[in-house]
Short mmCIF file of C-alpha atoms in Angstrom, two decimals:
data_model
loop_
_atom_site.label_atom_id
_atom_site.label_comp_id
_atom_site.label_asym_id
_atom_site.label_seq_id
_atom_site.Cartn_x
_atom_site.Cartn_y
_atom_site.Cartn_z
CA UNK A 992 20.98 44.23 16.96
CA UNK A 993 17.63 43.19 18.80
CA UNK A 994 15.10 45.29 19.95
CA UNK A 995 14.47 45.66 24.19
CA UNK A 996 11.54 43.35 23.30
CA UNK A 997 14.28 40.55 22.01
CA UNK A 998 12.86 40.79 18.19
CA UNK A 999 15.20 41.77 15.23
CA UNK A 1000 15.97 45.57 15.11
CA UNK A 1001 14.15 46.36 11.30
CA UNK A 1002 13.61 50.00 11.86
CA UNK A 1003 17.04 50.43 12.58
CA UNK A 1004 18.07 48.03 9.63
CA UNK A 1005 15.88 50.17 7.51
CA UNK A 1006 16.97 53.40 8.42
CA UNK A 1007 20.56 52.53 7.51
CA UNK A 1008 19.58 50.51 4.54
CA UNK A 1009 17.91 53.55 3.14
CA UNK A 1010 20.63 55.71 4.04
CA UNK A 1011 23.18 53.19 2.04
CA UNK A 1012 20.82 52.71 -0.74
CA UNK A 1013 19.71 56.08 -1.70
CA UNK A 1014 21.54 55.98 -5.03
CA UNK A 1015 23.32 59.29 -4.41
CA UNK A 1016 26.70 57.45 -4.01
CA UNK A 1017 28.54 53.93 -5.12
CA UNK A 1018 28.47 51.13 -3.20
CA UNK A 1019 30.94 50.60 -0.30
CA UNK A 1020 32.81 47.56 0.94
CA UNK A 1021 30.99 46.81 4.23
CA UNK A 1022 33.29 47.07 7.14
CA UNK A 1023 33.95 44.18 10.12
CA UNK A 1024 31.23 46.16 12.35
CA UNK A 1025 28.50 46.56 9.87
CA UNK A 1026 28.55 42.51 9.45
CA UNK A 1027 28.34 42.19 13.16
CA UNK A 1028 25.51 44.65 13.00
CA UNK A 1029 23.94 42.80 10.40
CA UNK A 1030 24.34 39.53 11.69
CA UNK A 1031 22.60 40.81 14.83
CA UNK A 1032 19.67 42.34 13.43
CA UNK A 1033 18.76 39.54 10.59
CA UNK A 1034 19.74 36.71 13.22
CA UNK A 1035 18.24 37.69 16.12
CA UNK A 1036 15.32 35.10 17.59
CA UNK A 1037 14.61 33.92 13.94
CA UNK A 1038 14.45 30.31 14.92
CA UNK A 1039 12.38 31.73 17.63
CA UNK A 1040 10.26 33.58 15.93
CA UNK A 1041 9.10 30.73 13.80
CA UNK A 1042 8.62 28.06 16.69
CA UNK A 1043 6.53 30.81 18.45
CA UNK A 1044 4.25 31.22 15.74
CA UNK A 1045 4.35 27.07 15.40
CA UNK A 1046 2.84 27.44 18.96
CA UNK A 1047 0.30 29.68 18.54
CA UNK A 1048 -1.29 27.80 15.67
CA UNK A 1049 -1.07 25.13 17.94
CA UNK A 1050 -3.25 26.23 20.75
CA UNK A 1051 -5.57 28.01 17.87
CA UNK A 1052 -6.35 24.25 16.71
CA UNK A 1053 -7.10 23.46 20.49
CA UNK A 1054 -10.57 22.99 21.29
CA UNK A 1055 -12.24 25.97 23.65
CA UNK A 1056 -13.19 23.31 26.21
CA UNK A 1057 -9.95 21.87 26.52
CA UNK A 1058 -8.02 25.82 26.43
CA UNK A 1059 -10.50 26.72 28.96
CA UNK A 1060 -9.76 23.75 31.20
CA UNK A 1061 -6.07 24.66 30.95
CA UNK A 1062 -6.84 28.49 31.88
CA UNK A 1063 -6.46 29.93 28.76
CA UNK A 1064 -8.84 32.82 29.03
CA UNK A 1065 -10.09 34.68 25.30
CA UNK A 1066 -8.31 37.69 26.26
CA UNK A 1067 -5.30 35.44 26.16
CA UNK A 1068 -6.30 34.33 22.70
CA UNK A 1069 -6.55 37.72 21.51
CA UNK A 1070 -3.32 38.55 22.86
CA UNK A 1071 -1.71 35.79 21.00
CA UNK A 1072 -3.52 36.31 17.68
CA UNK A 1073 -1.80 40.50 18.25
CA UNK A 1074 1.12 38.80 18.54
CA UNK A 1075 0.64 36.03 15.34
CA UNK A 1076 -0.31 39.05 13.47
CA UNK A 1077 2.95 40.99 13.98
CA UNK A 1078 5.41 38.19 13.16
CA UNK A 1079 3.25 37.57 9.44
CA UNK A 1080 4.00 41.65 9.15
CA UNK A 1081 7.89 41.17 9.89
CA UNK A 1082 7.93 39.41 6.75
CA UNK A 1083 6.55 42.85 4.99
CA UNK A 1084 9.61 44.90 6.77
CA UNK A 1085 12.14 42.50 5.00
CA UNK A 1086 10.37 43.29 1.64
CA UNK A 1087 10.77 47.68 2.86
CA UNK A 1088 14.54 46.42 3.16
CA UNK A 1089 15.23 43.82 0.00
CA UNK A 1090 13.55 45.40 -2.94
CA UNK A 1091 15.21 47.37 -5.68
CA UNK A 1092 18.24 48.04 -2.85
CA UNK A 1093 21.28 46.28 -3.13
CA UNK A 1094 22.66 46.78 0.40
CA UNK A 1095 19.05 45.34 1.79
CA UNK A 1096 20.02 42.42 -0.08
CA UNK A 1097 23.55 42.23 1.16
CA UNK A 1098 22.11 42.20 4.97
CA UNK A 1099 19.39 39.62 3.60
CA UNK A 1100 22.54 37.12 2.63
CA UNK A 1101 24.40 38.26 5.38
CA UNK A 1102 21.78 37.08 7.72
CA UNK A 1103 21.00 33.95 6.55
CA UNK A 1104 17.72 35.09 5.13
CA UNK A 1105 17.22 32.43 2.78
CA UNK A 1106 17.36 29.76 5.89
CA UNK A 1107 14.71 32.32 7.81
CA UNK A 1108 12.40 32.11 4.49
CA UNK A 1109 12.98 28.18 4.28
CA UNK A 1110 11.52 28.65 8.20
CA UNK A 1111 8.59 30.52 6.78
CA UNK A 1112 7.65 28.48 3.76
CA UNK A 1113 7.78 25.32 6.27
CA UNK A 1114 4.99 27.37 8.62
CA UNK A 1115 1.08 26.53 8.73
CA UNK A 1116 0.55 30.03 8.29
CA UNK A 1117 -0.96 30.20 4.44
CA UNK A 1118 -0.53 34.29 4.67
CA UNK A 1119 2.75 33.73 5.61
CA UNK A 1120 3.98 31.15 3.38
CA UNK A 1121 2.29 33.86 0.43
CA UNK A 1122 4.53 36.73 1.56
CA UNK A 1123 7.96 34.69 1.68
CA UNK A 1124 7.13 33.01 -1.48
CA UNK A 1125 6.90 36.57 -3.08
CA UNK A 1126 9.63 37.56 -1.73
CA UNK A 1127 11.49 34.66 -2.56
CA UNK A 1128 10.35 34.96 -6.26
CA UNK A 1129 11.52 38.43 -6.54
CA UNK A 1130 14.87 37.45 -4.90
CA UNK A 1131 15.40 34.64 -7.44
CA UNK A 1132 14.71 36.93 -10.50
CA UNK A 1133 17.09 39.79 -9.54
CA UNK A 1134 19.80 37.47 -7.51
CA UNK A 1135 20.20 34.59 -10.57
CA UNK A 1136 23.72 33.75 -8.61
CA UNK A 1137 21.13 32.76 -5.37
CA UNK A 1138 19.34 30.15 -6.85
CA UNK A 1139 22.57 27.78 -6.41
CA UNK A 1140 21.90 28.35 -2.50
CA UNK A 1141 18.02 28.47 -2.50
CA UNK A 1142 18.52 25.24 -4.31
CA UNK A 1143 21.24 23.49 -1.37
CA UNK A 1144 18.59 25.17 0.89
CA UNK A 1145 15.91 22.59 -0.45
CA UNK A 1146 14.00 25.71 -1.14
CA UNK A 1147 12.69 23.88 -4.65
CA UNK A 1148 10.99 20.84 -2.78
CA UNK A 1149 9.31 22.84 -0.12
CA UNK A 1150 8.21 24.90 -3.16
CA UNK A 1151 6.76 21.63 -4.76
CA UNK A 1152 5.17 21.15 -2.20
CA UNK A 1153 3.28 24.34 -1.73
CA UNK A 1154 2.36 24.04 -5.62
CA UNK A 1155 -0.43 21.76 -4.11
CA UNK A 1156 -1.54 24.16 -1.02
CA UNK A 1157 -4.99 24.02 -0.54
CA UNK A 1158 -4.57 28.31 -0.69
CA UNK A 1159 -4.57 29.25 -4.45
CA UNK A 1160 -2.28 32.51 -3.83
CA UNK A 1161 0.34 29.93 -1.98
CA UNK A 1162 0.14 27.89 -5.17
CA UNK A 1163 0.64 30.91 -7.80
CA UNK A 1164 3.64 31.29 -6.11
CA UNK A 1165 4.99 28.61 -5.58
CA UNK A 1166 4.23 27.51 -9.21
CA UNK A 1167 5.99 31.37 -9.66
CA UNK A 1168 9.16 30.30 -8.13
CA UNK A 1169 9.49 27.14 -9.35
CA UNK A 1170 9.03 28.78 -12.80
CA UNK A 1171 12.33 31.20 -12.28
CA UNK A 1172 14.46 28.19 -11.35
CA UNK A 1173 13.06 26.43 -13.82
CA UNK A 1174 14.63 29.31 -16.39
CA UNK A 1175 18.30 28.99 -15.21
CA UNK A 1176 20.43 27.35 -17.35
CA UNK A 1177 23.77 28.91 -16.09
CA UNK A 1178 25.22 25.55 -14.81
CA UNK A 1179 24.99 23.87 -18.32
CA UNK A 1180 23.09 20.59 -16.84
CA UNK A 1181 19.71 22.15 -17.47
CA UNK A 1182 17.32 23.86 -14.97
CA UNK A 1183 17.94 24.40 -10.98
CA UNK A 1184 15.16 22.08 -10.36
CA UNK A 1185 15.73 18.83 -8.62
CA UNK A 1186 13.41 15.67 -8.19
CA UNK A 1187 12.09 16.28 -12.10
CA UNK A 1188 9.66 13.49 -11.52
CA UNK A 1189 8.37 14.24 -8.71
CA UNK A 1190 7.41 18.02 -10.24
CA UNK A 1191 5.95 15.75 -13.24
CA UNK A 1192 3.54 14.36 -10.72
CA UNK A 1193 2.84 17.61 -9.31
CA UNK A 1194 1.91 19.65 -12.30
CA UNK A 1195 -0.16 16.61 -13.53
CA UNK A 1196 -2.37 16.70 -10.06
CA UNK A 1197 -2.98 20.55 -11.16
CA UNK A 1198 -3.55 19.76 -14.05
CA UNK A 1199 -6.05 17.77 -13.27
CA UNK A 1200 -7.62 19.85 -10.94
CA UNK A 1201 -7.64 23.06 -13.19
CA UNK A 1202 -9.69 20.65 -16.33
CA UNK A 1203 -12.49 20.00 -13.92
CA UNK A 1204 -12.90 23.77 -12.08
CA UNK A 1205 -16.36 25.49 -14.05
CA UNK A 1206 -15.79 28.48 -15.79
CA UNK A 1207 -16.26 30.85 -12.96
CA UNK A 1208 -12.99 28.91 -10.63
CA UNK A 1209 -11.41 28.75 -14.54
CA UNK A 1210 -11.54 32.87 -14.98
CA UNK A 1211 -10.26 33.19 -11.18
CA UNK A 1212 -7.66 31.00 -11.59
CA UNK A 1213 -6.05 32.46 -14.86
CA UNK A 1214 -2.65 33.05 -13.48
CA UNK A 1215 -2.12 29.73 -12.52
CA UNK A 1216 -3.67 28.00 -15.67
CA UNK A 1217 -0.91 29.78 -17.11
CA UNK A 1218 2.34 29.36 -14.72
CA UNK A 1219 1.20 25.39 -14.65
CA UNK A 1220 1.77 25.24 -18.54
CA UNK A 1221 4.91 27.66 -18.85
CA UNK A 1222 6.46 25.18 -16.20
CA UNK A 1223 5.70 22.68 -17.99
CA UNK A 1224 6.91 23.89 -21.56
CA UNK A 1225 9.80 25.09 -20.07
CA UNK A 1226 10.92 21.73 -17.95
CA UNK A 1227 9.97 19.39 -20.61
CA UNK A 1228 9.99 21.17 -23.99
CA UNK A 1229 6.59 20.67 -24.96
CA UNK A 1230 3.09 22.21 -24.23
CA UNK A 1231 1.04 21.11 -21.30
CA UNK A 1232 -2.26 19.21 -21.67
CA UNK A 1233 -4.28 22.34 -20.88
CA UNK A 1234 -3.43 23.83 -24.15
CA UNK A 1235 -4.74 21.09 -26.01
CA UNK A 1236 -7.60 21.50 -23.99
CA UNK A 1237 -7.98 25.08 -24.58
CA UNK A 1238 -8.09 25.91 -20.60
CA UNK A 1239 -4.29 28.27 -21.09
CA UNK A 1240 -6.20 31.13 -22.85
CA UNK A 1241 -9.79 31.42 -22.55
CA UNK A 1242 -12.11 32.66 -24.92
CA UNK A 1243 -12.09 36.72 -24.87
CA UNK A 1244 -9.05 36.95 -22.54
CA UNK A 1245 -6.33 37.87 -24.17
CA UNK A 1246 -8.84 39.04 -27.49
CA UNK A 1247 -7.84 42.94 -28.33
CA UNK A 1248 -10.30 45.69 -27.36
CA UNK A 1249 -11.16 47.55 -30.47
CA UNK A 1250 -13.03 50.54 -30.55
CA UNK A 1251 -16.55 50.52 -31.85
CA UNK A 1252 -17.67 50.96 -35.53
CA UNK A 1253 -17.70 55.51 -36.69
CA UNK A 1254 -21.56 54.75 -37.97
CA UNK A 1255 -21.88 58.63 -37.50
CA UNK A 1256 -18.55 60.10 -38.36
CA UNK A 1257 -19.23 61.27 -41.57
CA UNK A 1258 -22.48 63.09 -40.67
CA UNK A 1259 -21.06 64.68 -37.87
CA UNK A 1260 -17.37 65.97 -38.12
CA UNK A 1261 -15.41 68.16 -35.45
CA UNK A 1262 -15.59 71.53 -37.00
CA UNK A 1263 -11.66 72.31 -37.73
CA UNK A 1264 -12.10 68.93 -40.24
CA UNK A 1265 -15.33 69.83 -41.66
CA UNK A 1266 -13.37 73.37 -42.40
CA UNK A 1267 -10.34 71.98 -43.88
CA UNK A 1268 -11.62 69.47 -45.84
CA UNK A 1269 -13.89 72.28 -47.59
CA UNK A 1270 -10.97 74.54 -47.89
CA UNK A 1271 -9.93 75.88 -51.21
CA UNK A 1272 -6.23 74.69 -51.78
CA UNK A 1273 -3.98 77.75 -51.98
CA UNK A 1274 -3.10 79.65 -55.11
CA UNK A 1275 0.15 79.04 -56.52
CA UNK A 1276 1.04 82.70 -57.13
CA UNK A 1277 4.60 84.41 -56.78
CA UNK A 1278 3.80 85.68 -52.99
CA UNK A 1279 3.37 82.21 -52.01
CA UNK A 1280 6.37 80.96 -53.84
CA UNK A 1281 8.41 83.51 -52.49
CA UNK A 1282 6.99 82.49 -48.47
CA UNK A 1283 8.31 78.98 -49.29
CA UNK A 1284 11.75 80.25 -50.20
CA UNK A 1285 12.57 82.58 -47.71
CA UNK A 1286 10.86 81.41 -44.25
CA UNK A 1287 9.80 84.40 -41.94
CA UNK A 1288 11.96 85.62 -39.35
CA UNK A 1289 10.58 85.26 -36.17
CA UNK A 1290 12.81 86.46 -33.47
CA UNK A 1291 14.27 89.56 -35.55
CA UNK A 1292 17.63 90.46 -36.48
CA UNK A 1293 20.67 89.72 -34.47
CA UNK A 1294 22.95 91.82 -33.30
CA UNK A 1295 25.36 93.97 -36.52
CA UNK A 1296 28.74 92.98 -36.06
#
């Protein structure tokens, strides 16, 4: 169902999402009219969508002289950078929808939202690109029968190819993704992840790059340090080159916080210890021997039969 505007319905998607997915009741066989609904509201001017925003990074690249000479006015630039802005956010509704709710994934599948996040992963939008590969991610570690279709989808090379983005949150992603095919092993012919040698090259070039950051880019880039080696442990059983050069775990990261040394303690004791520990033990006469055998009654006698 689209909007008057011509964009995807999501608030009413959401509103009946939630409404499904409250976890008050079991979940229902969707009917013929709820997968027309569905289809509508996922489907609706997502093609469009994506070659509109391929447009507006377009005439962002343009030079001023050259928009101004075509009567493109700032207030027009403005306009479309509103409008930029509000298809990135659409990608946020779709995470309000998917998340921890099975029937927000059902209308994801339904549709074709793996084909809409191919669209977004293939943008020049970096923020973009960030969002969908989160979202993809989670989608991949909850959905393990999915990664059979992101994989057809080519989903895995256009993540391979973000692994090398010049934006380090596209890249932690990416590398993120690539890590939770990497860890499917339900087919029996190894991981989900095609073009092996191609990913060797990849996670080499990081590599690379990661051994000559200084330690300032080193401590900003821990998550990655450490997705580039667990992808490569876990594609070909053995540990990457930045263990060996001690650039996985860096000194003091992952080294236990322990409390400082009690210099003082022993001086100065909390006052129900210092009175305990100077506490007479108690006599061992026939009153207390008698307390230990019969325990007092608190709430009184019950009621005489």
């Amino acid at each position: 169902m689209a909007k008057d505007g011509g964009g995807p319905d999501w608030n009413g998607l959401l509103k009946w999402s939630l409404a499904h997915g409250d976890g008050t009741a079991k979940p229902r066989a969707l009917s013929e009219e709820d997968k027309k609904w569905f289809m509508e509201a996922m489907q609706a001017n997502t093609m469009d969508v994506v070659k509109r925003m391929k447009e507006i990074t377009q005439v962002m690249k343009t030079p001023d002289d050259v928009l101004q000479s075509q009567g493109v006015t700032p207030e027009n630039i403005e306009d479309m950078l509103d409008e930029l802005q509000e298809h990135v956010e659409s990608i946020d509704m779709a995470n309000a929808l998917i998340r921890h709710n099975q029937p927000g994934v059902a209308a994801f599948r339904l549709g074709n939202g793996y084909a809409a996040l191919r669209d977004a992963l293939g943008s020049d939008d970096a923020r973009l690109q960030r969002k969908a590969l989160h979202l993809l991610q989670y989608l991949l570690h909850d959905n393990k029968a999915d990664r059979s279709v992101a994989t057809e989808l080519g989903l895995p090379k256009l993540m391979m190819h973000l692994a090398s983005s010049d934006d380090s949150g596209v890249r932690e992603a990416a590398l993120g993704g690539l890590l939770e095919l990497a860890r499917d092993n339900t087919s029996g012919a190894g991981n989900a992840l095609p073009d092996q040698d191609k990913l060797k090259d990849v996670l080499k070039s990081r590599i690379e790059g990661i051994s000559t950051m200084d330690a300032d880019d080193l401590s900003a880039h821990r998550e990655e340090r450490q997705l580039v080696d667990s992808l490569w442990k876990e594609c070909y059983n053995e540990p990457s080159s930045l263990r060996d050069k001690g650039l996985v775990v860096l000194p003091g990261e992952d080294a236990p916080q322990r409390p400082p040394p009690d210099v003082v303690g022993s001086m100065f004791e909390p006052p129900l210890r210092a009175w305990a520990a100077s506490r007479p033990p108690p006599k061992e006469d026939s009153e207390s021997e008698s307390a230990k055998k019969d325990p007092p009654l608190l709430l009184g006698p019950g009621p005489s039969s």
